[in-house]
Coordinates of C-alpha atoms in Angstrom, one line a residue:
X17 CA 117.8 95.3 104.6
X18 CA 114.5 94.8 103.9
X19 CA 112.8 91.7 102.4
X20 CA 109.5 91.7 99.7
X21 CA 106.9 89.6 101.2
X22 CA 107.4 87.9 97.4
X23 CA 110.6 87.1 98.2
X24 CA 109.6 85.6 101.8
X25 CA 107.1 83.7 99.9
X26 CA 109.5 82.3 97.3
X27 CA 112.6 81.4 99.8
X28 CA 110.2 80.0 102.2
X29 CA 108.2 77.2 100.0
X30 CA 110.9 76.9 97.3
X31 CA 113.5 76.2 100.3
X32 CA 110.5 73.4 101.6
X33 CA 110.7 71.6 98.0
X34 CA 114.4 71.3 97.8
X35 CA 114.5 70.0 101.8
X36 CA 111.7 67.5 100.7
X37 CA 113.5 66.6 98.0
X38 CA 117.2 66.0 99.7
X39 CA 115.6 64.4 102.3
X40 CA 113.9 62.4 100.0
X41 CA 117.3 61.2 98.0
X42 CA 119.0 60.7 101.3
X43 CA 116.4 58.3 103.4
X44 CA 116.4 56.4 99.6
X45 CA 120.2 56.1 99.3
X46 CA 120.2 54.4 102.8
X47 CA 117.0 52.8 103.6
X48 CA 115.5 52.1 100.0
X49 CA 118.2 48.8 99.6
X50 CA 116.8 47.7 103.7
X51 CA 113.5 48.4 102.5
X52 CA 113.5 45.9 99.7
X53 CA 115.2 43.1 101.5
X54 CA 112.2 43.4 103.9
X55 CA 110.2 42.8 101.2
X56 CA 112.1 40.2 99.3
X57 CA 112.3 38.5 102.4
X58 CA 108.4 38.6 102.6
X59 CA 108.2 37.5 99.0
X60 CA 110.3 34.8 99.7
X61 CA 108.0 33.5 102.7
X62 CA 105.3 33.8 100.8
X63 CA 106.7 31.6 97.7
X64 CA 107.6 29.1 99.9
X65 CA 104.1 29.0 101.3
X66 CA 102.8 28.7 97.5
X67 CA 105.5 25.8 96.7
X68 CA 104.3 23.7 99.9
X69 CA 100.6 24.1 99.3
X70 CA 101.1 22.8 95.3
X71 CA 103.8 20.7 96.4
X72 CA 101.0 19.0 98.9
X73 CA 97.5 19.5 97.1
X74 CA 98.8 19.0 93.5
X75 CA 101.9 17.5 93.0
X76 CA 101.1 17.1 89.4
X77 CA 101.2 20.6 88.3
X78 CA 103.9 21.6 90.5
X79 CA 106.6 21.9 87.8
X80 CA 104.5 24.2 86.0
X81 CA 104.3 26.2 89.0
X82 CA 107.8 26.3 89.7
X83 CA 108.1 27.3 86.0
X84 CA 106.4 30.2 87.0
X85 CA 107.3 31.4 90.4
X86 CA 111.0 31.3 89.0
X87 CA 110.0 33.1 86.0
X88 CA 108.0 35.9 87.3
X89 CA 109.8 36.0 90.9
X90 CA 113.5 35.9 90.1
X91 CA 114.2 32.8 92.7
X92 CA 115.8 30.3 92.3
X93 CA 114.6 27.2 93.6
X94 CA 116.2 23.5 95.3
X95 CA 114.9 20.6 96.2
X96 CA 116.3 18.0 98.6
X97 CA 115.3 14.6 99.8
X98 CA 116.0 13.6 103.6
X99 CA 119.6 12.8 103.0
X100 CA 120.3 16.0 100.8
X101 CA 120.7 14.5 97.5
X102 CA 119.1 17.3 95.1
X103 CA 115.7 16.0 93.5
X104 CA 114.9 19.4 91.4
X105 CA 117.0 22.7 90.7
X106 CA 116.0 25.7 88.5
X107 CA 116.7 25.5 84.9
X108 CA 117.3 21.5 85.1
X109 CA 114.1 20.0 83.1
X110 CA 115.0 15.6 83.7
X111 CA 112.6 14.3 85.9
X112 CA 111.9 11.0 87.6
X113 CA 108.0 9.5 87.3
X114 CA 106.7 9.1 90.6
X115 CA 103.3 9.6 92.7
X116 CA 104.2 12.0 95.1
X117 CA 108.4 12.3 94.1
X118 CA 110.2 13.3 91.2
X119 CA 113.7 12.9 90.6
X120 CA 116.2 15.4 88.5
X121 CA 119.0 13.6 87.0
X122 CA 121.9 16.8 87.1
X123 CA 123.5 17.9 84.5
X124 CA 126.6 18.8 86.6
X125 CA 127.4 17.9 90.4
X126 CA 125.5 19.1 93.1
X127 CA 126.9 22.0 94.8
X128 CA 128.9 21.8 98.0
X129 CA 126.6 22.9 100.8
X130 CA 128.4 23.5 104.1
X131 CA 126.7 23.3 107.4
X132 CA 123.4 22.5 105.3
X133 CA 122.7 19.9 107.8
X134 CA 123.4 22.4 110.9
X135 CA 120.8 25.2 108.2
X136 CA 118.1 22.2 107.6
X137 CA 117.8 21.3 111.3
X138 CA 117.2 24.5 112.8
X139 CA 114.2 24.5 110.5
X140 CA 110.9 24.6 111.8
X141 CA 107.9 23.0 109.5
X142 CA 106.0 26.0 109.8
X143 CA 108.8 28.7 110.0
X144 CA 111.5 28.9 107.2
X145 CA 114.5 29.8 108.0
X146 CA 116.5 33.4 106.0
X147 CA 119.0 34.1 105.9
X148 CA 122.1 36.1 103.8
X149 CA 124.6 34.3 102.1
X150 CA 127.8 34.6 99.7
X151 CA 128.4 32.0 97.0
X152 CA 131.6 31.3 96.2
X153 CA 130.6 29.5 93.0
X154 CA 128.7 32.7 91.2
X155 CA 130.8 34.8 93.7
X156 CA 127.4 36.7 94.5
X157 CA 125.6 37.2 97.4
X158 CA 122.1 35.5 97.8
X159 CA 118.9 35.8 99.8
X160 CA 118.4 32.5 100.8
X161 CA 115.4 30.7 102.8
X162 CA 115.9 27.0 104.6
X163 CA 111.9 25.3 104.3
X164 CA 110.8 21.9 105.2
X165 CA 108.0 20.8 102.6
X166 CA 107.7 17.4 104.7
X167 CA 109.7 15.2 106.7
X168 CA 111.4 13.5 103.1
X169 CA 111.5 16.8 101.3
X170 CA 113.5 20.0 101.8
X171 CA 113.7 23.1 100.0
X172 CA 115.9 26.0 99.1
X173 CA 115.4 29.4 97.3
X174 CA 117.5 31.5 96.1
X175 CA 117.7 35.4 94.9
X176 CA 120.9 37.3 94.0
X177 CA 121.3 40.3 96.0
X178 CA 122.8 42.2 93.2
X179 CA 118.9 42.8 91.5
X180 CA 118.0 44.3 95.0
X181 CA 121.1 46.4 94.9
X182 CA 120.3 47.1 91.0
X183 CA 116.5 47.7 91.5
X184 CA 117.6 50.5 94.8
X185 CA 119.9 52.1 92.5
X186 CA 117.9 52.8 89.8
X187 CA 115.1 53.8 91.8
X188 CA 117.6 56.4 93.6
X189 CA 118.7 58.1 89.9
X190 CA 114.8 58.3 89.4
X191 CA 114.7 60.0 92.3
X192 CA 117.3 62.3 91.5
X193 CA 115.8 62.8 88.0
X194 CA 112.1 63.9 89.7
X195 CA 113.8 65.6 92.4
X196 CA 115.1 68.1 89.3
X197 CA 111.9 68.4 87.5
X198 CA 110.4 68.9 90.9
X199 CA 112.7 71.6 91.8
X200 CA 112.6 73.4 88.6
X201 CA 108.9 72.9 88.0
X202 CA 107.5 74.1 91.8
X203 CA 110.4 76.8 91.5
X204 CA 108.3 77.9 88.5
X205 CA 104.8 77.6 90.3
X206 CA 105.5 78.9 94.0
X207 CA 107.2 82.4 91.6
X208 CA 103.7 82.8 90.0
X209 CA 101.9 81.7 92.9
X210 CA 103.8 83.9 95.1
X211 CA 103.4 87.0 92.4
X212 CA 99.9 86.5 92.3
X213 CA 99.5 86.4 96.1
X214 CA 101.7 89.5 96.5
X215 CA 100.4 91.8 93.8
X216 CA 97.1 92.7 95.4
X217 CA 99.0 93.2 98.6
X218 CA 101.3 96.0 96.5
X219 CA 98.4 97.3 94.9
X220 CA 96.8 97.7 98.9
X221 CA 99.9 99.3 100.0
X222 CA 99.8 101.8 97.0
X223 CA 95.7 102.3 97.9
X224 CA 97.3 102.7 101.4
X225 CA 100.4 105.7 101.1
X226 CA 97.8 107.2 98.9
X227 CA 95.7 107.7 101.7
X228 CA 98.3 108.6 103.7
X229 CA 98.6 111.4 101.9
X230 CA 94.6 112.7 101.6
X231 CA 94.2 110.9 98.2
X232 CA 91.1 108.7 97.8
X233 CA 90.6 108.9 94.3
X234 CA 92.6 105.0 93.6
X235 CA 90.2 102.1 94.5
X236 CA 90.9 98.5 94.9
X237 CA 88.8 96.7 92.1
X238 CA 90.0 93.1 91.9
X239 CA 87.1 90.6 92.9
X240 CA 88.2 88.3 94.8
X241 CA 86.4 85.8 97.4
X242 CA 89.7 85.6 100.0
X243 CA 90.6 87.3 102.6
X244 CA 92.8 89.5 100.2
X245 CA 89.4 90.4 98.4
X246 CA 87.2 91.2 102.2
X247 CA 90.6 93.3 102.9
X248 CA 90.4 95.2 99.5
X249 CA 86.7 96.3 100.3
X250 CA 87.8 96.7 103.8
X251 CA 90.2 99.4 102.3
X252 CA 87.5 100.8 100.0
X253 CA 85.1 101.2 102.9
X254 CA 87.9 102.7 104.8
X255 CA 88.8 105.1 101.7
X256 CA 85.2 106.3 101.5
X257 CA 84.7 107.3 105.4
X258 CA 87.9 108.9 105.1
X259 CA 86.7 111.0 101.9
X260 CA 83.6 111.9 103.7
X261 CA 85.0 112.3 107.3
X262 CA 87.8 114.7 105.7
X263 CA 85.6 116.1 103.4
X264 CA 83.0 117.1 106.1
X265 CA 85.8 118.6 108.2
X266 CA 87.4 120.5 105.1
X267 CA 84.0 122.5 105.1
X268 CA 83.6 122.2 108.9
X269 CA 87.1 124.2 108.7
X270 CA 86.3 126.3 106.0
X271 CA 82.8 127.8 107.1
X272 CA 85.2 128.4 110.8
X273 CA 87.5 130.2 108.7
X274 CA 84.7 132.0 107.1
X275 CA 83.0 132.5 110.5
X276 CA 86.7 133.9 111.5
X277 CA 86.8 136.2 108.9
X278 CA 83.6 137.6 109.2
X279 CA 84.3 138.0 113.1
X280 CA 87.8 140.4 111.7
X281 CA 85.5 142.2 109.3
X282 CA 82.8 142.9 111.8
X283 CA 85.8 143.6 114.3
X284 CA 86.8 146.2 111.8
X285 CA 83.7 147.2 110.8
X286 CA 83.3 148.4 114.3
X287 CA 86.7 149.7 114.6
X288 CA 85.9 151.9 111.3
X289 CA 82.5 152.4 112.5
X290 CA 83.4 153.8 115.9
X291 CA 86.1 156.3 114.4
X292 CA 83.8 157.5 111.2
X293 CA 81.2 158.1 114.0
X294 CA 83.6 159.7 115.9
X295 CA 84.6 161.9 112.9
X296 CA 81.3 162.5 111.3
X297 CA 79.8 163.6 114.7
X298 CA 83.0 165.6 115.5
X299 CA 82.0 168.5 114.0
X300 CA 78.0 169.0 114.7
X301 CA 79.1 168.6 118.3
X302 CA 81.7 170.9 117.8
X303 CA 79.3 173.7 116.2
X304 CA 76.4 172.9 118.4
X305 CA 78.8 173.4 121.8
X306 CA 80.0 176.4 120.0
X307 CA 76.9 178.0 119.4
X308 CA 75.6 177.2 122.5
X309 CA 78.2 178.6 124.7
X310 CA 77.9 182.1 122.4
X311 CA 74.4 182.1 123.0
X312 CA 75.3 181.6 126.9
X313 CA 78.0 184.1 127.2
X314 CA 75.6 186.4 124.6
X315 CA 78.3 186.9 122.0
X316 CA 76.0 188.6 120.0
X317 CA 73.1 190.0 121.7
X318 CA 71.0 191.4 118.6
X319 CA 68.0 189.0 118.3
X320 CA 69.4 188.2 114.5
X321 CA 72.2 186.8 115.3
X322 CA 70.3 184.7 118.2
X323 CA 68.2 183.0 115.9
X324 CA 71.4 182.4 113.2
X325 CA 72.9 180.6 116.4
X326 CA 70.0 179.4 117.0
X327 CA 69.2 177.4 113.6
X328 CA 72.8 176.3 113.3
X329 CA 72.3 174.0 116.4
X330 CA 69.1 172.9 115.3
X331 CA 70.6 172.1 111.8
X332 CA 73.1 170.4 112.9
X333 CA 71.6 168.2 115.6
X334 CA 69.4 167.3 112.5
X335 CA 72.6 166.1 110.7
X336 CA 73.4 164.0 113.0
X337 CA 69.9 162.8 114.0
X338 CA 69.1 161.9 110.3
X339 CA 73.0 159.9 110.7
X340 CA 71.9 158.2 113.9
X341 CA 68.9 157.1 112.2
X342 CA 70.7 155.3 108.7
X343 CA 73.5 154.0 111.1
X344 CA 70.4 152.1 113.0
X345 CA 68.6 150.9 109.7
X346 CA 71.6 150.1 108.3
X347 CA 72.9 148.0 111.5
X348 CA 69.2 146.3 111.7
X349 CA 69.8 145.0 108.0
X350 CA 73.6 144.4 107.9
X351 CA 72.8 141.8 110.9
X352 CA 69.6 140.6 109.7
X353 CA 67.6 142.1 112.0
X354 CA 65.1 142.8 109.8
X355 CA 63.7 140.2 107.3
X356 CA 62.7 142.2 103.6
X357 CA 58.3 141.8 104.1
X358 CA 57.8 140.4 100.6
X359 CA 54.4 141.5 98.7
X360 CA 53.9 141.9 95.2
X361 CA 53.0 145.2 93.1
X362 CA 54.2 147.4 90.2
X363 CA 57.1 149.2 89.9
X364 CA 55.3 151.6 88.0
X365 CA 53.3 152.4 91.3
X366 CA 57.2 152.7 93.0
X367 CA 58.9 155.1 91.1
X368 CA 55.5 157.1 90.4
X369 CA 54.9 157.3 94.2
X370 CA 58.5 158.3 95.2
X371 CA 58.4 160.9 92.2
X372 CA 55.4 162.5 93.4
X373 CA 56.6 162.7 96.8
X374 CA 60.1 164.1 95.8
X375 CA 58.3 166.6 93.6
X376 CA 58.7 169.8 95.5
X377 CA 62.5 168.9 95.8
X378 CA 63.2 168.0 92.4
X379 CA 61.6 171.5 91.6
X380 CA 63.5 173.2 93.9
X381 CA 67.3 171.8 92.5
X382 CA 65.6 172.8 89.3
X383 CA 66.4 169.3 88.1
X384 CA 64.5 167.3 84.8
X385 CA 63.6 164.2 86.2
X386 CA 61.5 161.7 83.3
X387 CA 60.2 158.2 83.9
X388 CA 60.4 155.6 80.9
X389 CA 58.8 151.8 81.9
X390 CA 59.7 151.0 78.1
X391 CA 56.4 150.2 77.6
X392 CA 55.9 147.9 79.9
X393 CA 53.7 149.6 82.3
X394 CA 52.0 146.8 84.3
X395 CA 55.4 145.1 85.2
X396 CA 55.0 143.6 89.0
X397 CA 57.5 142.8 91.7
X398 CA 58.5 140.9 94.8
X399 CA 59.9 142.5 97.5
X400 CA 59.5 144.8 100.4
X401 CA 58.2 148.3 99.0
X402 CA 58.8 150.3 102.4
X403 CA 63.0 149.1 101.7
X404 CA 62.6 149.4 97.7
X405 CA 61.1 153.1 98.2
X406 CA 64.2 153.6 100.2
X407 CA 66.7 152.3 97.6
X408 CA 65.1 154.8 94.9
X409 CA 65.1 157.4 97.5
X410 CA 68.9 156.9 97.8
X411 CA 69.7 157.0 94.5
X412 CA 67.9 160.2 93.9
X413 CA 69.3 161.7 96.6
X414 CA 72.6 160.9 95.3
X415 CA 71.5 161.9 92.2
X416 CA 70.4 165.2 93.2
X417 CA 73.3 166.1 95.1
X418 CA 75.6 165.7 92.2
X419 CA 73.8 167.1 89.5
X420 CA 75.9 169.2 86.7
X421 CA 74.7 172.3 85.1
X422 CA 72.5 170.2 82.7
X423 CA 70.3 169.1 85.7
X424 CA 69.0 165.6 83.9
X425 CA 67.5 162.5 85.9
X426 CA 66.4 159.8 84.2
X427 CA 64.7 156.7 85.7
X428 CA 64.2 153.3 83.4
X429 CA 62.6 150.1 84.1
X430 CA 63.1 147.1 81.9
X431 CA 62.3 143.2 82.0
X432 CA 65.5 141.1 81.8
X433 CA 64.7 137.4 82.1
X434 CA 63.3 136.8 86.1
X435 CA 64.5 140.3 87.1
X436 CA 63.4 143.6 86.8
X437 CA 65.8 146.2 86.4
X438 CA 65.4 149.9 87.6
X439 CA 68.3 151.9 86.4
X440 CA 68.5 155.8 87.6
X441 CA 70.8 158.2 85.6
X442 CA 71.8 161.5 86.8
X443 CA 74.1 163.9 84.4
X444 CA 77.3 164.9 85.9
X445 CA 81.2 164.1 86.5
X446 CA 82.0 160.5 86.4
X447 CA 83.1 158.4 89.4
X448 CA 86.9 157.7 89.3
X449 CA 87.6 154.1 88.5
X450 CA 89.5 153.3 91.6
X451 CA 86.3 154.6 93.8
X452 CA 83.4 152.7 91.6
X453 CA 83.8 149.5 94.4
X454 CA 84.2 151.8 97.3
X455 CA 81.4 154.0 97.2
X456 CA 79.2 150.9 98.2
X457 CA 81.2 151.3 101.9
X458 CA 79.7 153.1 104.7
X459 CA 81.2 156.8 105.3
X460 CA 82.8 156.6 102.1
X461 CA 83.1 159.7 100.3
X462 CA 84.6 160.4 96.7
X463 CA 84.3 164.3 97.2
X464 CA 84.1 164.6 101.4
X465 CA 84.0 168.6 100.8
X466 CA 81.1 168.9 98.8
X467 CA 79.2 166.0 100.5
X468 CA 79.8 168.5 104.1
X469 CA 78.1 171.0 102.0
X470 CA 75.1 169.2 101.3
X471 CA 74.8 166.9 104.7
X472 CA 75.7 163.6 102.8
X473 CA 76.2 161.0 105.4
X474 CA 78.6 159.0 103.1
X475 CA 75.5 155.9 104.0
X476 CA 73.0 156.1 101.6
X477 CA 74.7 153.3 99.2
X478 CA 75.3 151.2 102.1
X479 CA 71.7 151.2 103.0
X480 CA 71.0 150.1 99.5
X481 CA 73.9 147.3 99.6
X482 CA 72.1 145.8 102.6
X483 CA 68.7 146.2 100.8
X484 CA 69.5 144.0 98.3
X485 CA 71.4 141.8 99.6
X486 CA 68.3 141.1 101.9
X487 CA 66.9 140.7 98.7
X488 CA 69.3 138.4 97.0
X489 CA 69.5 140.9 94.0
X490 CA 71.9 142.5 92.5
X491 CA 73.0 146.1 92.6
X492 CA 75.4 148.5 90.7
X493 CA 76.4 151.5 89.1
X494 CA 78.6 152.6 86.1
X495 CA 79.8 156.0 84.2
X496 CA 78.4 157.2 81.3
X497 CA 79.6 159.6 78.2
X498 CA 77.5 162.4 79.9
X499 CA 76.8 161.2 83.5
X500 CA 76.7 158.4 85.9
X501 CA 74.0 155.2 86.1
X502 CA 72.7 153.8 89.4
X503 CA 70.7 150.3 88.9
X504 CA 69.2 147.9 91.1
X505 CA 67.4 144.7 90.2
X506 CA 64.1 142.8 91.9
X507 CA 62.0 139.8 91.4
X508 CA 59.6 139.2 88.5
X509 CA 56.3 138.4 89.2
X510 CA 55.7 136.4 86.2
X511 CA 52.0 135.9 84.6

């Protein structure tokens, strides 16, 4: 079973209080009454010594004396002459003139002292004889001392046992009565005491399981200048490392996981890499080896058909030396092996350029292509023009290759905040929805017939993906009414 600590705490010094305390009522019940005989006996010594120093210094005022020690002391007190006739007793006031004797004429007879010849001469003059006795007269028992005052004068004092009894029994009940209050009242102390050394101790151990369990958000805030308090910042300190320790290896773990999954994607990147390759190159080989073993074995040996054979292998070894050369570019900037040369110039002068140098092409698809800079003609850019040129090229390509009967390319450029954004629209059939975030992959092909039929590699978009992500820009494309819209953004050169 287990047991609070406040509990503990409670039992422990409450269980102290009431041992004190018994013990306390039980050495009083039996030593208290022994106790204050020793010191009656003490007072009693030390009376006598008062009566034989007045008695011998000044016997004048020695009745007032007497008056006083029997008054404020409780004794009674006798005095005897050499053959024991009584010459003073307490409470008896007729005395006899004389210089150094007095003489009380008794009211009653003298009591009857046994042995008080055998008590008197054991007596030393210096050391009083006590002693306990029982008098059958007042049927009470007595403290009684046996002094010589001189060699003519003896005395005898008196004190009733039964105020010593009194006195120890009273001070027991008191005893009793503060032995109570003292339970009840330190009961009532050690419960708060122990609650308020116990509650910071809880609170710790909630601070604790909380921890326990990854959660540092609880802190202990009591200031305190104990060791409860250096434990309660100890925790705090503890809570903190903890945070930052767990915090540091939560994004230790999570760049490894990231670091993991990028491995897996680059894993299958190669995997899909090695079997587009494989597919994509499938067939030039195919047609080249074809060709080439009819122009061996001279299938056809008219000089017509040699050259058909002829520029079919040359054809296709193009096909795939132009895809050879995008895989490369787009391997160098997939794993940043090229870094984008920054330098700053007009977009105008971009699309302008790549316009003019496309010119012959875009006349021979028969295809309207218009620039509009939205009046902006002087807008300049940051980035590498050699990689933009290709991103434009890429889109008009695409572009091109999937014109309608309409034939309409148009390229914008507008200012939107930091960025520039050049947006090319060719008309012609929409992109289905499912393929719009696909398209962006290497070898991907919406329409893979038609793309055979115009040598599309499927990695035109890809290369622009990289490019701007080199960049830091964004990228995009989206269907219109009449068409589809190809847009890239790049940095504003502002002033």
């Amino acid at each position: 079973m287990k047991i609070s600590l406040k509990t503990q705490l409670f039992s422990t010094f409450f269980g102290m209080i009431v041992f004190f305390v018994v013990l306390s009522l039980i050495l009083s019940s039996t030593l208290l009454e022994k106790y204050y005989y020793s010191k009656k006996e003490d007072a009693m010594l030390q009376t006598f010594d008062s009566i034989r120093d007045v008695y011998n210094h000044d016997p004048d005022n020695v009745m007032f004396d007497l008056e006083k020690i029997e008054s404020l002391r409780g004794i009674g007190i006798i005095f005897f002459d050499k053959d024991f006739n009584i010459i003073y007793q307490s409470r008896q006031r007729v005395l006899s003139a004389g210089a150094r004797k007095f003489r009380v004429e008794p009211r009653e007879p003298a009591p009857d002292w046994r042995n008080l010849r055998d008590k008197f001469s054991k007596v030393a003059p210096d050391k009083p004889l006590i002693e306990k006795r029982f008098d059958m007269r007042m049927e009470s028992s007595f403290v009684s001392l046996y002094g010589k005052i001189d060699d003519d004068v003896f005395v005898y004092l008196g004190s009733p046992v039964a105020a010593i009894q009194e006195s120890a029994k009273i001070a027991v009940r008191f005893y009793i009565f503060t032995g109570v209050f003292m339970v009840i009242f330190g009961g009532i102390i050690i419960y708060f005491l122990s609650l308020r050394l116990t509650k910071p101790i809880i609170k710790l151990n909630g601070i604790a399981k909380k921890m326990a369990v990854l959660d540092f958000e609880e802190k202990y805030d009591e200031k305190r200048n104990d060791e409860i308090g250096t434990l309660g910042d100890s925790i705090n300190s503890l809570s903190n490392q903890l945070e930052r320790s767990i915090g540091e290896l939560k994004a230790a773990n999570y760049k490894l996981m990231q670091d993991i999954e990028k491995e897996r994607q680059i894993d299958e990147m190669r995997k899909d890499f090695i079997s587009n390759v494989s597919h994509e190159l499938k067939t030039p080989i195919a047609l080249v080896q074809g060709y080439a073993e009819g122009l061996k074995l001279n299938v056809n040996d008219d000089e017509e058909n040699k050259n058909y054979y002829c520029e079919v292998i040359i054809d296709e070894a193009n096909k795939m030396n132009n895809m050879v050369r995008k895989l490369l570019a787009l391997s160098e900037l997939e794993f940043n092996r090229i870094e984008p040369d920054r330098e700053e110039f007009r977009v105008n002068d971009l699309i302008r350029n790549t316009l003019k140098k496309n010119s012959l092409l875009f006349a021979e698809k028969g295809a309207s292509v218009t620039f509009d800079d939205n009046g902006n003609g002087d807008i300049r850019i940051n980035a590498d023009y050699y990689l933009m040129e290709q991103v434009l090229m890429n889109y008009l390509s695409n572009g091109l290759n999937h014109l309608d009967e309409k034939k309409i390319i148009n390229i914008y450029a507008r200012v939107l905040e930091d960025k520039v954004r050049v947006e090319v629209f060719n008309s012609g059939a929409n992109i289905p929805e499912e393929a719009l975030e696909s398209i962006w992959l290497s070898f991907y092909k919406v329409d893979k017939a038609r793309t055979r039929a115009y040598g599309g590699t499927g990695l035109g978009l890809s290369i622009v993906k990289a490019i701007q992500k080199a960049h830091d820009n964004s990228y995009g494309v989206e269907n219109k009414t009449d068409g589809v819209l190809f847009w890239f953004e790049c940095d504003l050169v502002k002033g």
